[in-house]
Short mmCIF file of C-alpha atoms in Angstrom, two decimals:
data_model
loop_
_atom_site.label_atom_id
_atom_site.label_comp_id
_atom_site.label_asym_id
_atom_site.label_seq_id
_atom_site.Cartn_x
_atom_site.Cartn_y
_atom_site.Cartn_z
CA MET A 1 3.70 11.13 -21.90
CA ALA A 2 0.02 10.10 -20.90
CA GLN A 3 -1.22 6.18 -20.55
CA ILE A 4 -4.74 6.38 -23.07
CA LEU A 5 -6.63 3.58 -23.08
CA VAL A 6 -9.09 4.02 -26.14
CA VAL A 7 -12.08 1.60 -25.74
CA ASP A 8 -14.07 1.01 -29.35
CA ASP A 9 -16.04 -2.20 -31.31
CA GLU A 10 -14.80 -0.91 -34.46
CA ILE A 11 -11.10 -1.79 -35.36
CA GLY A 12 -10.96 0.82 -37.77
CA ILE A 13 -11.44 3.92 -34.86
CA ARG A 14 -9.39 2.07 -32.09
CA GLU A 15 -5.86 1.98 -34.61
CA LEU A 16 -6.82 5.51 -36.35
CA LEU A 17 -7.10 6.63 -33.45
CA SER A 18 -4.18 5.03 -31.64
CA GLU A 19 -1.76 5.99 -34.50
CA ILE A 20 -2.37 9.45 -33.73
CA LEU A 21 -2.04 9.80 -30.43
CA SER A 22 1.13 7.29 -30.71
CA ASP A 23 2.39 10.15 -32.79
CA GLU A 24 1.73 12.62 -29.73
CA GLY A 25 3.77 10.92 -28.10
CA HIS A 26 1.47 8.99 -25.65
CA SER A 27 1.27 5.34 -24.42
CA VAL A 28 -2.19 3.08 -26.32
CA GLU A 29 -4.10 0.59 -24.62
CA LEU A 30 -6.91 -0.95 -27.06
CA ALA A 31 -9.73 -2.72 -25.99
CA GLU A 32 -12.73 -3.56 -28.62
CA ASN A 33 -15.32 -4.35 -25.67
CA ALA A 34 -16.08 -3.72 -22.38
CA THR A 35 -15.20 -7.10 -21.38
CA ARG A 36 -11.85 -6.15 -22.28
CA ALA A 37 -11.91 -2.86 -21.24
CA ARG A 38 -12.76 -3.73 -17.59
CA GLU A 39 -9.42 -6.02 -17.31
CA ALA A 40 -7.67 -3.34 -18.88
CA ARG A 41 -9.24 -0.77 -16.08
CA LEU A 42 -8.04 -4.00 -13.43
CA ARG A 43 -4.19 -3.88 -14.38
CA THR A 44 -4.22 -0.21 -14.35
CA ARG A 45 -5.08 3.29 -14.51
CA PRO A 46 -5.10 4.93 -17.48
CA ASP A 47 -4.63 8.74 -17.36
CA LEU A 48 -7.49 9.34 -20.05
CA VAL A 49 -10.00 6.77 -21.04
CA LEU A 50 -11.92 7.07 -24.81
CA LEU A 51 -14.36 5.08 -24.43
CA ASP A 52 -17.61 4.21 -27.07
CA ILE A 53 -20.96 4.15 -26.26
CA TRP A 54 -22.54 1.67 -28.84
CA MET A 55 -20.45 -1.66 -27.95
CA PRO A 56 -21.54 -5.06 -28.52
CA ASP A 57 -21.70 -6.64 -24.88
CA ALA A 58 -22.60 -3.79 -23.02
CA ASP A 59 -22.85 0.06 -23.72
CA GLY A 60 -20.27 2.88 -22.58
CA ILE A 61 -22.85 4.53 -20.25
CA THR A 62 -23.14 0.80 -18.41
CA LEU A 63 -19.01 0.78 -18.28
CA LEU A 64 -19.04 4.17 -16.81
CA LYS A 65 -21.79 3.27 -14.14
CA GLU A 66 -20.08 0.19 -12.78
CA TRP A 67 -16.74 2.07 -12.72
CA ALA A 68 -17.93 5.27 -10.49
CA SER A 69 -19.71 2.44 -8.07
CA ASN A 70 -16.99 0.43 -7.66
CA GLY A 71 -14.78 3.63 -6.90
CA LEU A 72 -12.65 2.97 -10.37
CA LEU A 73 -13.61 6.19 -11.77
CA ASN A 74 -10.91 8.02 -11.08
CA MET A 75 -9.43 9.18 -14.63
CA PRO A 76 -10.61 11.70 -16.72
CA VAL A 77 -13.32 9.28 -19.25
CA VAL A 78 -14.34 10.99 -23.27
CA MET A 79 -17.29 9.07 -24.36
CA MET A 80 -17.29 8.68 -27.85
CA SER A 81 -20.40 8.22 -30.18
CA GLY A 82 -21.71 8.42 -34.11
CA HIS A 83 -25.43 7.85 -32.64
CA ALA A 84 -25.57 9.25 -29.05
CA THR A 85 -29.00 11.68 -28.50
CA VAL A 86 -28.02 14.66 -26.52
CA ASP A 87 -29.87 13.17 -23.66
CA THR A 88 -27.01 10.37 -23.57
CA ALA A 89 -24.35 13.01 -23.35
CA VAL A 90 -26.07 14.70 -20.46
CA GLU A 91 -26.65 11.37 -18.51
CA ALA A 92 -22.50 10.64 -19.35
CA THR A 93 -21.74 13.39 -17.86
CA ARG A 94 -24.10 13.38 -14.90
CA ILE A 95 -22.25 10.27 -14.07
CA GLY A 96 -17.99 11.41 -14.62
CA ALA A 97 -17.46 11.87 -18.15
CA LEU A 98 -15.57 14.61 -19.12
CA ASP A 99 -16.20 15.33 -22.92
CA PHE A 100 -18.30 14.01 -25.50
CA LEU A 101 -16.98 13.60 -29.37
CA GLU A 102 -18.90 12.98 -32.13
CA LYS A 103 -17.91 10.49 -34.28
CA PRO A 104 -16.59 11.46 -36.97
CA ILE A 105 -14.10 12.75 -34.82
CA ALA A 106 -12.28 15.67 -36.80
CA LEU A 107 -7.96 15.24 -35.57
CA GLN A 108 -8.31 18.74 -34.28
CA LYS A 109 -11.38 18.45 -31.89
CA LEU A 110 -9.26 14.60 -30.48
CA LEU A 111 -6.51 16.68 -29.81
CA GLY A 112 -7.53 19.82 -27.87
CA THR A 113 -10.08 17.29 -26.19
CA VAL A 114 -7.28 15.26 -25.14
CA LYS A 115 -5.13 17.74 -24.47
CA ARG A 116 -7.83 19.74 -22.57
CA ALA A 117 -8.16 16.21 -20.15
CA LEU A 118 -4.91 15.38 -19.42
CA ALA A 119 -4.42 19.12 -18.44
CA GLN A 120 -7.18 19.58 -15.96
CA HIS A 121 -7.07 16.25 -14.37
CA GLY A 122 -3.37 15.68 -14.81
CA PRO A 123 -1.59 12.87 -12.19
CA ARG A 124 -4.26 11.49 -9.59
CA PRO A 125 -3.15 9.54 -6.63
CA GLY A 126 -4.13 5.44 -6.92
CA ARG A 127 -6.51 3.63 -4.42
CA VAL A 128 -5.89 3.72 -1.17
CA LEU A 129 -6.43 1.00 1.11
CA GLY A 130 -9.52 1.34 3.23
CA VAL A 131 -11.62 -0.98 5.55
CA ALA A 132 -14.16 -1.95 2.55
CA ASP A 133 -11.83 -3.29 1.21
CA LEU A 134 -11.05 -5.79 3.75
CA GLY A 135 -13.10 -8.68 2.74
CA LYS A 136 -16.73 -10.16 3.04
CA SER A 137 -16.00 -12.50 5.73
CA GLN A 138 -17.84 -12.58 8.89
CA ILE A 139 -15.85 -11.63 10.95
CA VAL A 140 -14.41 -8.56 8.71
CA VAL A 141 -18.44 -7.76 7.66
CA GLU A 142 -19.27 -7.54 12.46
CA LEU A 143 -16.13 -5.35 12.61
CA ARG A 144 -16.63 -3.01 9.87
CA LYS A 145 -20.54 -2.91 11.32
CA ARG A 146 -18.84 -2.16 14.82
CA LEU A 147 -16.90 0.85 13.43
CA ALA A 148 -19.80 2.13 11.78
CA GLN A 149 -21.72 2.35 14.86
CA ALA A 150 -18.69 3.33 17.04
CA ALA A 151 -18.74 6.24 14.15
CA SER A 152 -21.50 8.20 14.88
CA GLY A 153 -20.35 8.76 18.73
CA LYS A 154 -17.62 10.64 20.41
CA SER A 155 -16.33 7.68 22.84
CA SER A 156 -12.17 7.31 23.31
CA VAL A 157 -11.48 4.09 21.01
CA LEU A 158 -8.83 1.42 21.82
CA LEU A 159 -8.12 -1.06 19.07
CA ARG A 160 -6.74 -4.07 19.53
CA GLY A 161 -4.80 -6.59 17.38
CA GLU A 162 -1.39 -7.94 16.44
CA ARG A 163 1.54 -6.49 14.94
CA GLY A 164 1.60 -5.44 11.59
CA ALA A 165 -2.00 -5.12 11.72
CA MET A 166 -2.33 -1.64 9.57
CA PRO A 167 -4.44 0.16 12.24
CA GLU A 168 -4.80 3.32 10.31
CA ILE A 169 -6.71 1.71 8.25
CA TYR A 170 -9.04 1.04 10.89
CA ALA A 171 -8.97 3.91 12.84
CA ARG A 172 -10.04 5.92 9.34
CA ALA A 173 -13.06 4.51 9.50
CA LEU A 174 -13.91 6.39 12.53
CA HIS A 175 -13.12 9.61 11.01
CA GLN A 176 -15.87 12.54 10.06
CA PRO A 177 -15.41 13.81 6.14
CA GLY A 178 -14.35 17.71 6.87
CA VAL A 179 -12.87 17.12 10.38
CA PRO A 180 -8.97 17.26 11.25
CA TRP A 181 -6.93 13.90 11.64
CA VAL A 182 -3.72 13.94 13.57
CA ASN A 183 -1.91 11.63 13.73
CA ALA A 184 0.26 11.38 17.12
CA ALA A 185 3.25 10.07 15.92
CA ALA A 186 4.40 13.90 14.83
CA VAL A 187 3.02 15.51 17.81
CA LEU A 188 3.72 13.68 20.97
CA GLY A 189 6.99 14.55 23.05
CA LYS A 190 5.96 18.72 20.85
CA GLY A 191 4.79 21.54 22.43
CA THR A 192 0.73 20.99 22.89
CA GLN A 193 0.11 23.58 19.87
CA ASP A 194 0.65 20.71 17.79
CA ALA A 195 -1.73 18.85 19.45
CA GLN A 196 -4.69 21.46 19.45
CA GLN A 197 -4.77 20.80 15.49
CA ALA A 198 -7.02 18.18 16.29
CA ALA A 199 -10.00 20.25 18.00
CA GLY A 200 -12.48 18.92 16.74
CA GLY A 201 -11.21 16.01 15.18
CA VAL A 202 -9.70 12.41 15.37
CA PHE A 203 -6.07 12.36 17.41
CA PHE A 204 -5.00 8.60 16.35
CA ILE A 205 -2.05 7.11 18.12
CA ASP A 206 -0.65 4.02 15.88
CA ASP A 207 0.62 1.69 18.71
CA LEU A 208 0.60 3.15 22.65
CA ALA A 209 3.08 0.08 23.62
CA LYS A 210 5.80 2.40 21.55
CA LEU A 211 5.15 5.09 23.70
CA SER A 212 8.33 7.32 25.86
CA THR A 213 7.17 8.47 28.83
CA ASN A 214 7.52 11.57 28.14
CA GLN A 215 5.43 10.64 25.37
CA GLN A 216 2.93 9.04 27.40
CA LYS A 217 3.09 12.38 29.67
CA HIS A 218 1.91 14.45 26.84
CA LEU A 219 -0.31 11.65 25.94
CA ALA A 220 -2.30 11.84 28.99
CA PHE A 221 -2.15 16.21 28.97
CA ILE A 222 -3.71 15.79 25.43
CA ALA A 223 -6.68 13.01 26.99
CA ALA A 224 -7.31 15.50 30.10
CA ASN A 225 -8.44 18.32 27.35
CA ALA A 226 -9.94 15.82 24.59
CA ASP A 227 -13.51 16.41 25.50
CA ARG A 228 -13.18 20.50 25.65
CA ALA A 229 -11.20 20.46 22.83
CA LYS A 230 -13.62 18.21 21.16
CA THR A 231 -11.05 15.89 19.98
CA ARG A 232 -11.93 12.20 20.10
CA LEU A 233 -9.06 9.98 20.57
CA VAL A 234 -8.37 6.64 18.85
CA SER A 235 -6.07 4.52 19.50
CA PHE A 236 -3.96 1.04 18.25
CA SER A 237 -1.97 -1.27 21.27
CA SER A 238 -0.53 -5.10 20.62
CA GLU A 239 -0.79 -4.92 24.30
CA GLY A 240 -3.75 -5.41 26.45
CA PRO A 241 -4.79 -2.27 29.22
CA ARG A 242 -3.45 -4.02 31.90
CA ARG A 243 -0.34 -5.16 30.40
CA LEU A 244 -0.14 -1.45 29.22
CA VAL A 245 -0.07 -0.70 32.98
CA GLU A 246 1.96 -3.10 34.67
CA SER A 247 5.03 -3.01 31.87
CA ARG A 248 4.96 -0.07 29.84
CA GLY A 249 4.46 2.29 32.95
CA PHE A 250 0.68 3.61 31.84
CA ASP A 251 -1.17 5.45 34.17
CA ALA A 252 -4.17 3.45 34.84
CA ALA A 253 -6.50 6.20 34.71
CA LEU A 254 -4.49 6.88 30.73
CA VAL A 255 -5.45 3.39 30.08
CA SER A 256 -8.85 3.58 31.03
CA ARG A 257 -9.66 6.62 29.25
CA LEU A 258 -7.79 5.34 25.91
CA SER A 259 -10.24 2.31 26.13
CA GLU A 260 -13.80 3.85 26.54
CA ILE A 261 -14.97 1.47 23.64
CA VAL A 262 -12.26 -1.78 23.10
CA LEU A 263 -12.07 -3.02 19.38
CA ALA A 264 -10.55 -6.39 18.50
CA ILE A 265 -8.76 -5.98 14.93
CA PRO A 266 -8.89 -10.14 13.90
CA PRO A 267 -5.63 -11.15 12.75
CA LEU A 268 -5.26 -12.39 8.72
CA ARG A 269 -4.79 -16.16 9.40
CA GLU A 270 -8.57 -15.97 11.06
CA HIS A 271 -10.13 -14.06 7.57
CA LEU A 272 -7.21 -15.70 5.34
CA GLN A 273 -10.39 -16.09 1.96
CA ASP A 274 -10.23 -11.96 2.27
CA VAL A 275 -6.50 -12.14 1.05
CA PRO A 276 -6.59 -12.83 -2.96
CA GLY A 277 -9.02 -9.51 -2.77
CA ILE A 278 -7.06 -7.54 -0.56
CA ALA A 279 -3.88 -8.44 -2.55
CA GLY A 280 -5.62 -7.69 -5.70
CA VAL A 281 -6.36 -3.79 -4.14
CA MET A 282 -2.73 -3.71 -2.70
CA LEU A 283 -1.46 -4.42 -6.33
CA ALA A 284 -4.23 -1.74 -8.34
CA GLN A 285 -2.59 0.92 -5.63
CA LEU A 286 1.01 -0.03 -6.75
CA THR A 287 0.27 -0.35 -10.59
CA GLU A 288 -2.19 2.80 -10.52
CA SER A 289 0.21 4.82 -8.90
CA ARG A 290 3.02 3.62 -11.90
CA ALA A 291 5.51 1.83 -8.48
CA CYS A 292 5.32 -0.99 -10.94
CA PRO A 293 4.44 -2.10 -14.70
CA PRO A 294 1.05 -3.24 -15.35
CA ARG A 295 0.50 -6.67 -12.96
CA ARG A 296 -1.67 -9.14 -12.44
CA PHE A 297 -2.46 -12.03 -10.63
CA SER A 298 -2.75 -15.40 -11.99
CA GLU A 299 -5.51 -17.49 -10.00
CA GLN A 300 -2.80 -20.10 -8.48
CA ALA A 301 -0.65 -17.08 -7.44
CA LEU A 302 -3.64 -15.87 -5.18
CA ALA A 303 -4.99 -18.80 -4.23
CA ALA A 304 -1.14 -19.38 -2.99
CA LEU A 305 -1.10 -15.84 -0.89
CA GLY A 306 -4.16 -16.80 0.70
CA GLN A 307 -2.44 -20.67 1.93
CA HIS A 308 -0.28 -18.81 4.13
CA GLY A 309 -0.49 -17.67 7.65
CA TRP A 310 1.41 -13.99 7.59
CA PRO A 311 1.42 -14.03 11.33
CA GLY A 312 2.75 -10.16 10.10
CA ASN A 313 -0.55 -9.48 8.99
CA LEU A 314 -1.36 -6.37 7.06
CA GLU A 315 2.34 -5.35 6.98
CA ASP A 316 4.05 -8.23 5.41
CA LEU A 317 1.27 -9.14 3.00
CA ASN A 318 1.57 -5.38 1.45
CA ALA A 319 5.29 -5.93 2.12
CA ALA A 320 5.03 -8.77 0.10
CA VAL A 321 2.58 -7.66 -2.88
CA ARG A 322 5.05 -5.16 -3.49
CA THR A 323 7.56 -7.27 -4.00
CA LEU A 324 6.24 -9.30 -6.51
CA ALA A 325 5.40 -6.41 -8.16
CA VAL A 326 8.26 -4.63 -8.71
CA THR A 327 10.05 -8.38 -9.42
CA ALA A 328 7.71 -10.28 -11.12
CA LEU A 329 9.02 -11.33 -14.89
CA LEU A 330 6.13 -11.43 -17.01
CA GLU A 331 3.37 -9.00 -16.83
CA GLU A 332 1.09 -12.12 -15.06
CA ILE A 333 2.54 -12.64 -11.62
CA SER A 334 3.28 -17.23 -11.33
CA ALA A 335 2.49 -19.22 -8.41
CA ALA A 336 5.95 -19.83 -7.89
CA GLU A 337 6.65 -16.10 -7.63
CA VAL A 338 4.71 -16.20 -4.73
CA ALA A 339 6.26 -19.01 -2.87
CA GLU A 340 9.50 -17.59 -3.52
CA VAL A 341 8.68 -14.38 -2.49
CA VAL A 342 5.92 -15.86 0.98
CA ALA A 343 9.13 -18.50 1.95
CA GLN A 344 11.48 -14.99 2.34
CA PHE A 345 8.66 -13.74 4.22
CA ALA A 346 8.06 -16.84 6.81
CA ASP A 347 11.49 -17.00 7.44
CA GLU A 348 11.77 -13.41 8.18
CA THR A 349 8.86 -13.78 10.77
CA THR A 350 9.97 -16.62 12.05
CA ALA A 351 13.45 -15.44 13.02
CA ALA A 352 11.83 -12.35 14.73
CA SER A 353 9.13 -13.99 16.34
CA SER A 354 11.92 -16.72 18.01
CA ALA A 355 14.02 -13.50 19.30
CA VAL A 356 13.16 -13.32 23.01
CA PRO A 357 14.92 -10.60 25.22
CA LEU A 358 16.78 -12.15 27.86
CA ASP A 359 17.10 -8.94 29.77
CA MET A 360 13.35 -9.11 31.60
CA PRO A 361 12.46 -11.05 34.57
CA LEU A 362 11.62 -14.78 34.17
CA ARG A 363 7.73 -14.90 34.54
CA GLU A 364 8.05 -12.01 31.69
CA ALA A 365 10.80 -13.64 29.36
CA ARG A 366 8.84 -17.68 29.66
CA GLU A 367 5.36 -15.33 28.29
CA ALA A 368 7.13 -13.36 25.30
CA PHE A 369 8.59 -17.06 25.02
CA GLU A 370 5.29 -18.42 25.19
CA ARG A 371 3.43 -15.98 22.79
CA ALA A 372 6.14 -16.04 20.11
CA TYR A 373 6.13 -20.06 20.46
CA PHE A 374 2.03 -20.27 19.95
CA GLU A 375 1.95 -17.45 17.20
CA ARG A 376 4.14 -19.33 15.03
CA LEU A 377 2.00 -22.12 15.22
CA LEU A 378 -1.11 -20.75 14.44
CA ALA A 379 0.99 -18.79 11.19
CA LEU A 380 2.40 -22.79 10.69
CA GLU A 381 -1.02 -24.52 10.92
CA GLY A 382 -3.67 -22.06 9.03
CA GLY A 383 -4.96 -20.68 12.59
CA SER A 384 -6.51 -24.26 13.35
CA ILE A 385 -6.67 -24.78 16.95
CA ALA A 386 -6.58 -28.37 16.54
CA LYS A 387 -3.83 -28.75 14.69
CA VAL A 388 -1.74 -26.28 16.90
CA ALA A 389 -3.43 -28.45 19.93
CA GLU A 390 -1.86 -31.44 18.23
CA LYS A 391 1.86 -29.80 18.02
CA SER A 392 2.38 -28.61 20.97
CA GLY A 393 0.22 -31.28 23.33
CA LEU A 394 -1.69 -29.53 25.02
CA GLU A 395 -5.40 -29.91 25.50
CA ARG A 396 -7.24 -27.58 23.20
CA THR A 397 -9.32 -25.89 25.95
CA HIS A 398 -6.14 -25.47 28.49
CA LEU A 399 -4.85 -24.34 24.52
CA TYR A 400 -7.67 -21.60 24.57
CA ARG A 401 -7.25 -20.25 27.86
CA LYS A 402 -3.51 -19.91 27.43
CA LEU A 403 -3.99 -18.34 24.35
CA LYS A 404 -6.38 -15.86 26.22
CA ALA A 405 -4.45 -14.98 28.34
CA LEU A 406 -1.01 -14.15 26.46
CA GLY A 407 -3.76 -11.86 24.53
CA ILE A 408 -3.01 -13.91 20.97
CA SER A 409 -6.14 -13.49 19.02
CA THR A 410 -7.69 -16.45 17.53
CA SER A 411 -11.38 -18.15 16.58
CA ARG A 412 -12.94 -21.19 17.53
CA LYS A 413 -14.60 -21.57 14.07
CA ASN A 414 -10.92 -21.63 12.18
CA GLY A 415 -9.63 -23.86 14.98
CA ASP A 416 -11.95 -26.41 14.48
CA SER A 417 -11.41 -27.01 11.23
#
């Protein structure tokens, strides 16, 4: 049945409601005040909350406002009180409460309200990771501002970043509500009819470097007609525009059309302080969607996640969080479990980065090796340019030039630490 959170400072009411709802087959969690309710809501998203208005630490209306402002009011909430006024009930409804139960609560009234609330709302999708969840570091805040500025225009946008950047999160920040969104992966190489679904909206290409020659031709046709169809082109590439032309066979005019605005997506190693917060949102997604039992990270576990270099960026972090959520032995995920899982990802990414294709010209093979070499060093040294320069035996200025030539994004601020 449903998972219901009961929040009330009176133990007798909590126990009575728990007994009634449990007899109906529901899973019930109890919280005696707003503090405990906050903790319960962060662990998982209940299917329904029964929330008392008058509590000693913070009243239910204040808690309701908190959840609404933080994007956590994505479940039905029924307010309860024995002393509330009509104005209080109206305010609660305006904020987002579904209904109001007056104490003492009649059994049939309770069961009817619970049944109606669950029937009207049913299962809801959990939180979706958005650009607002990617941290408060300066580099992320500045990127959000640039995305917000670009969102109001119509120019094509090329997002540049490393593998595993999950570029759709950033691209979605350029998408206006109520207009079409089409992912090119579903339509490129097919007839042009499918691409017309993006007219007036966004046509997103999640990795230019993976497009075949036929898909490139189809994209060129779509780009040529984008202005007439009022379609905005948003694409991502882990390789620079020049390399797309020289090594991937792209038409230079097409690349120029796609890169009217170029925005860089920073690798995770450049804002490791944001990793604990991002991991927390990812874990909340999993618990709210019932993909795992209720889980939370210990403080030490979050610190351990923030110390890894994450060469696979958001994709690797997401996979690690999912692994921890499903395999953790207790509700609280420990630092030891994080260390074990992170080590597995480090082994996989190191092996992947060391695999240099041997069927390419010597110059390209050398570049591929150097790129893998420096990406691994940066990951192992947490993005510190000073340490990478020491390990590689290169003078720091030369190293910066080398990384820039290889298309590896870095930050002087991190490197000088």
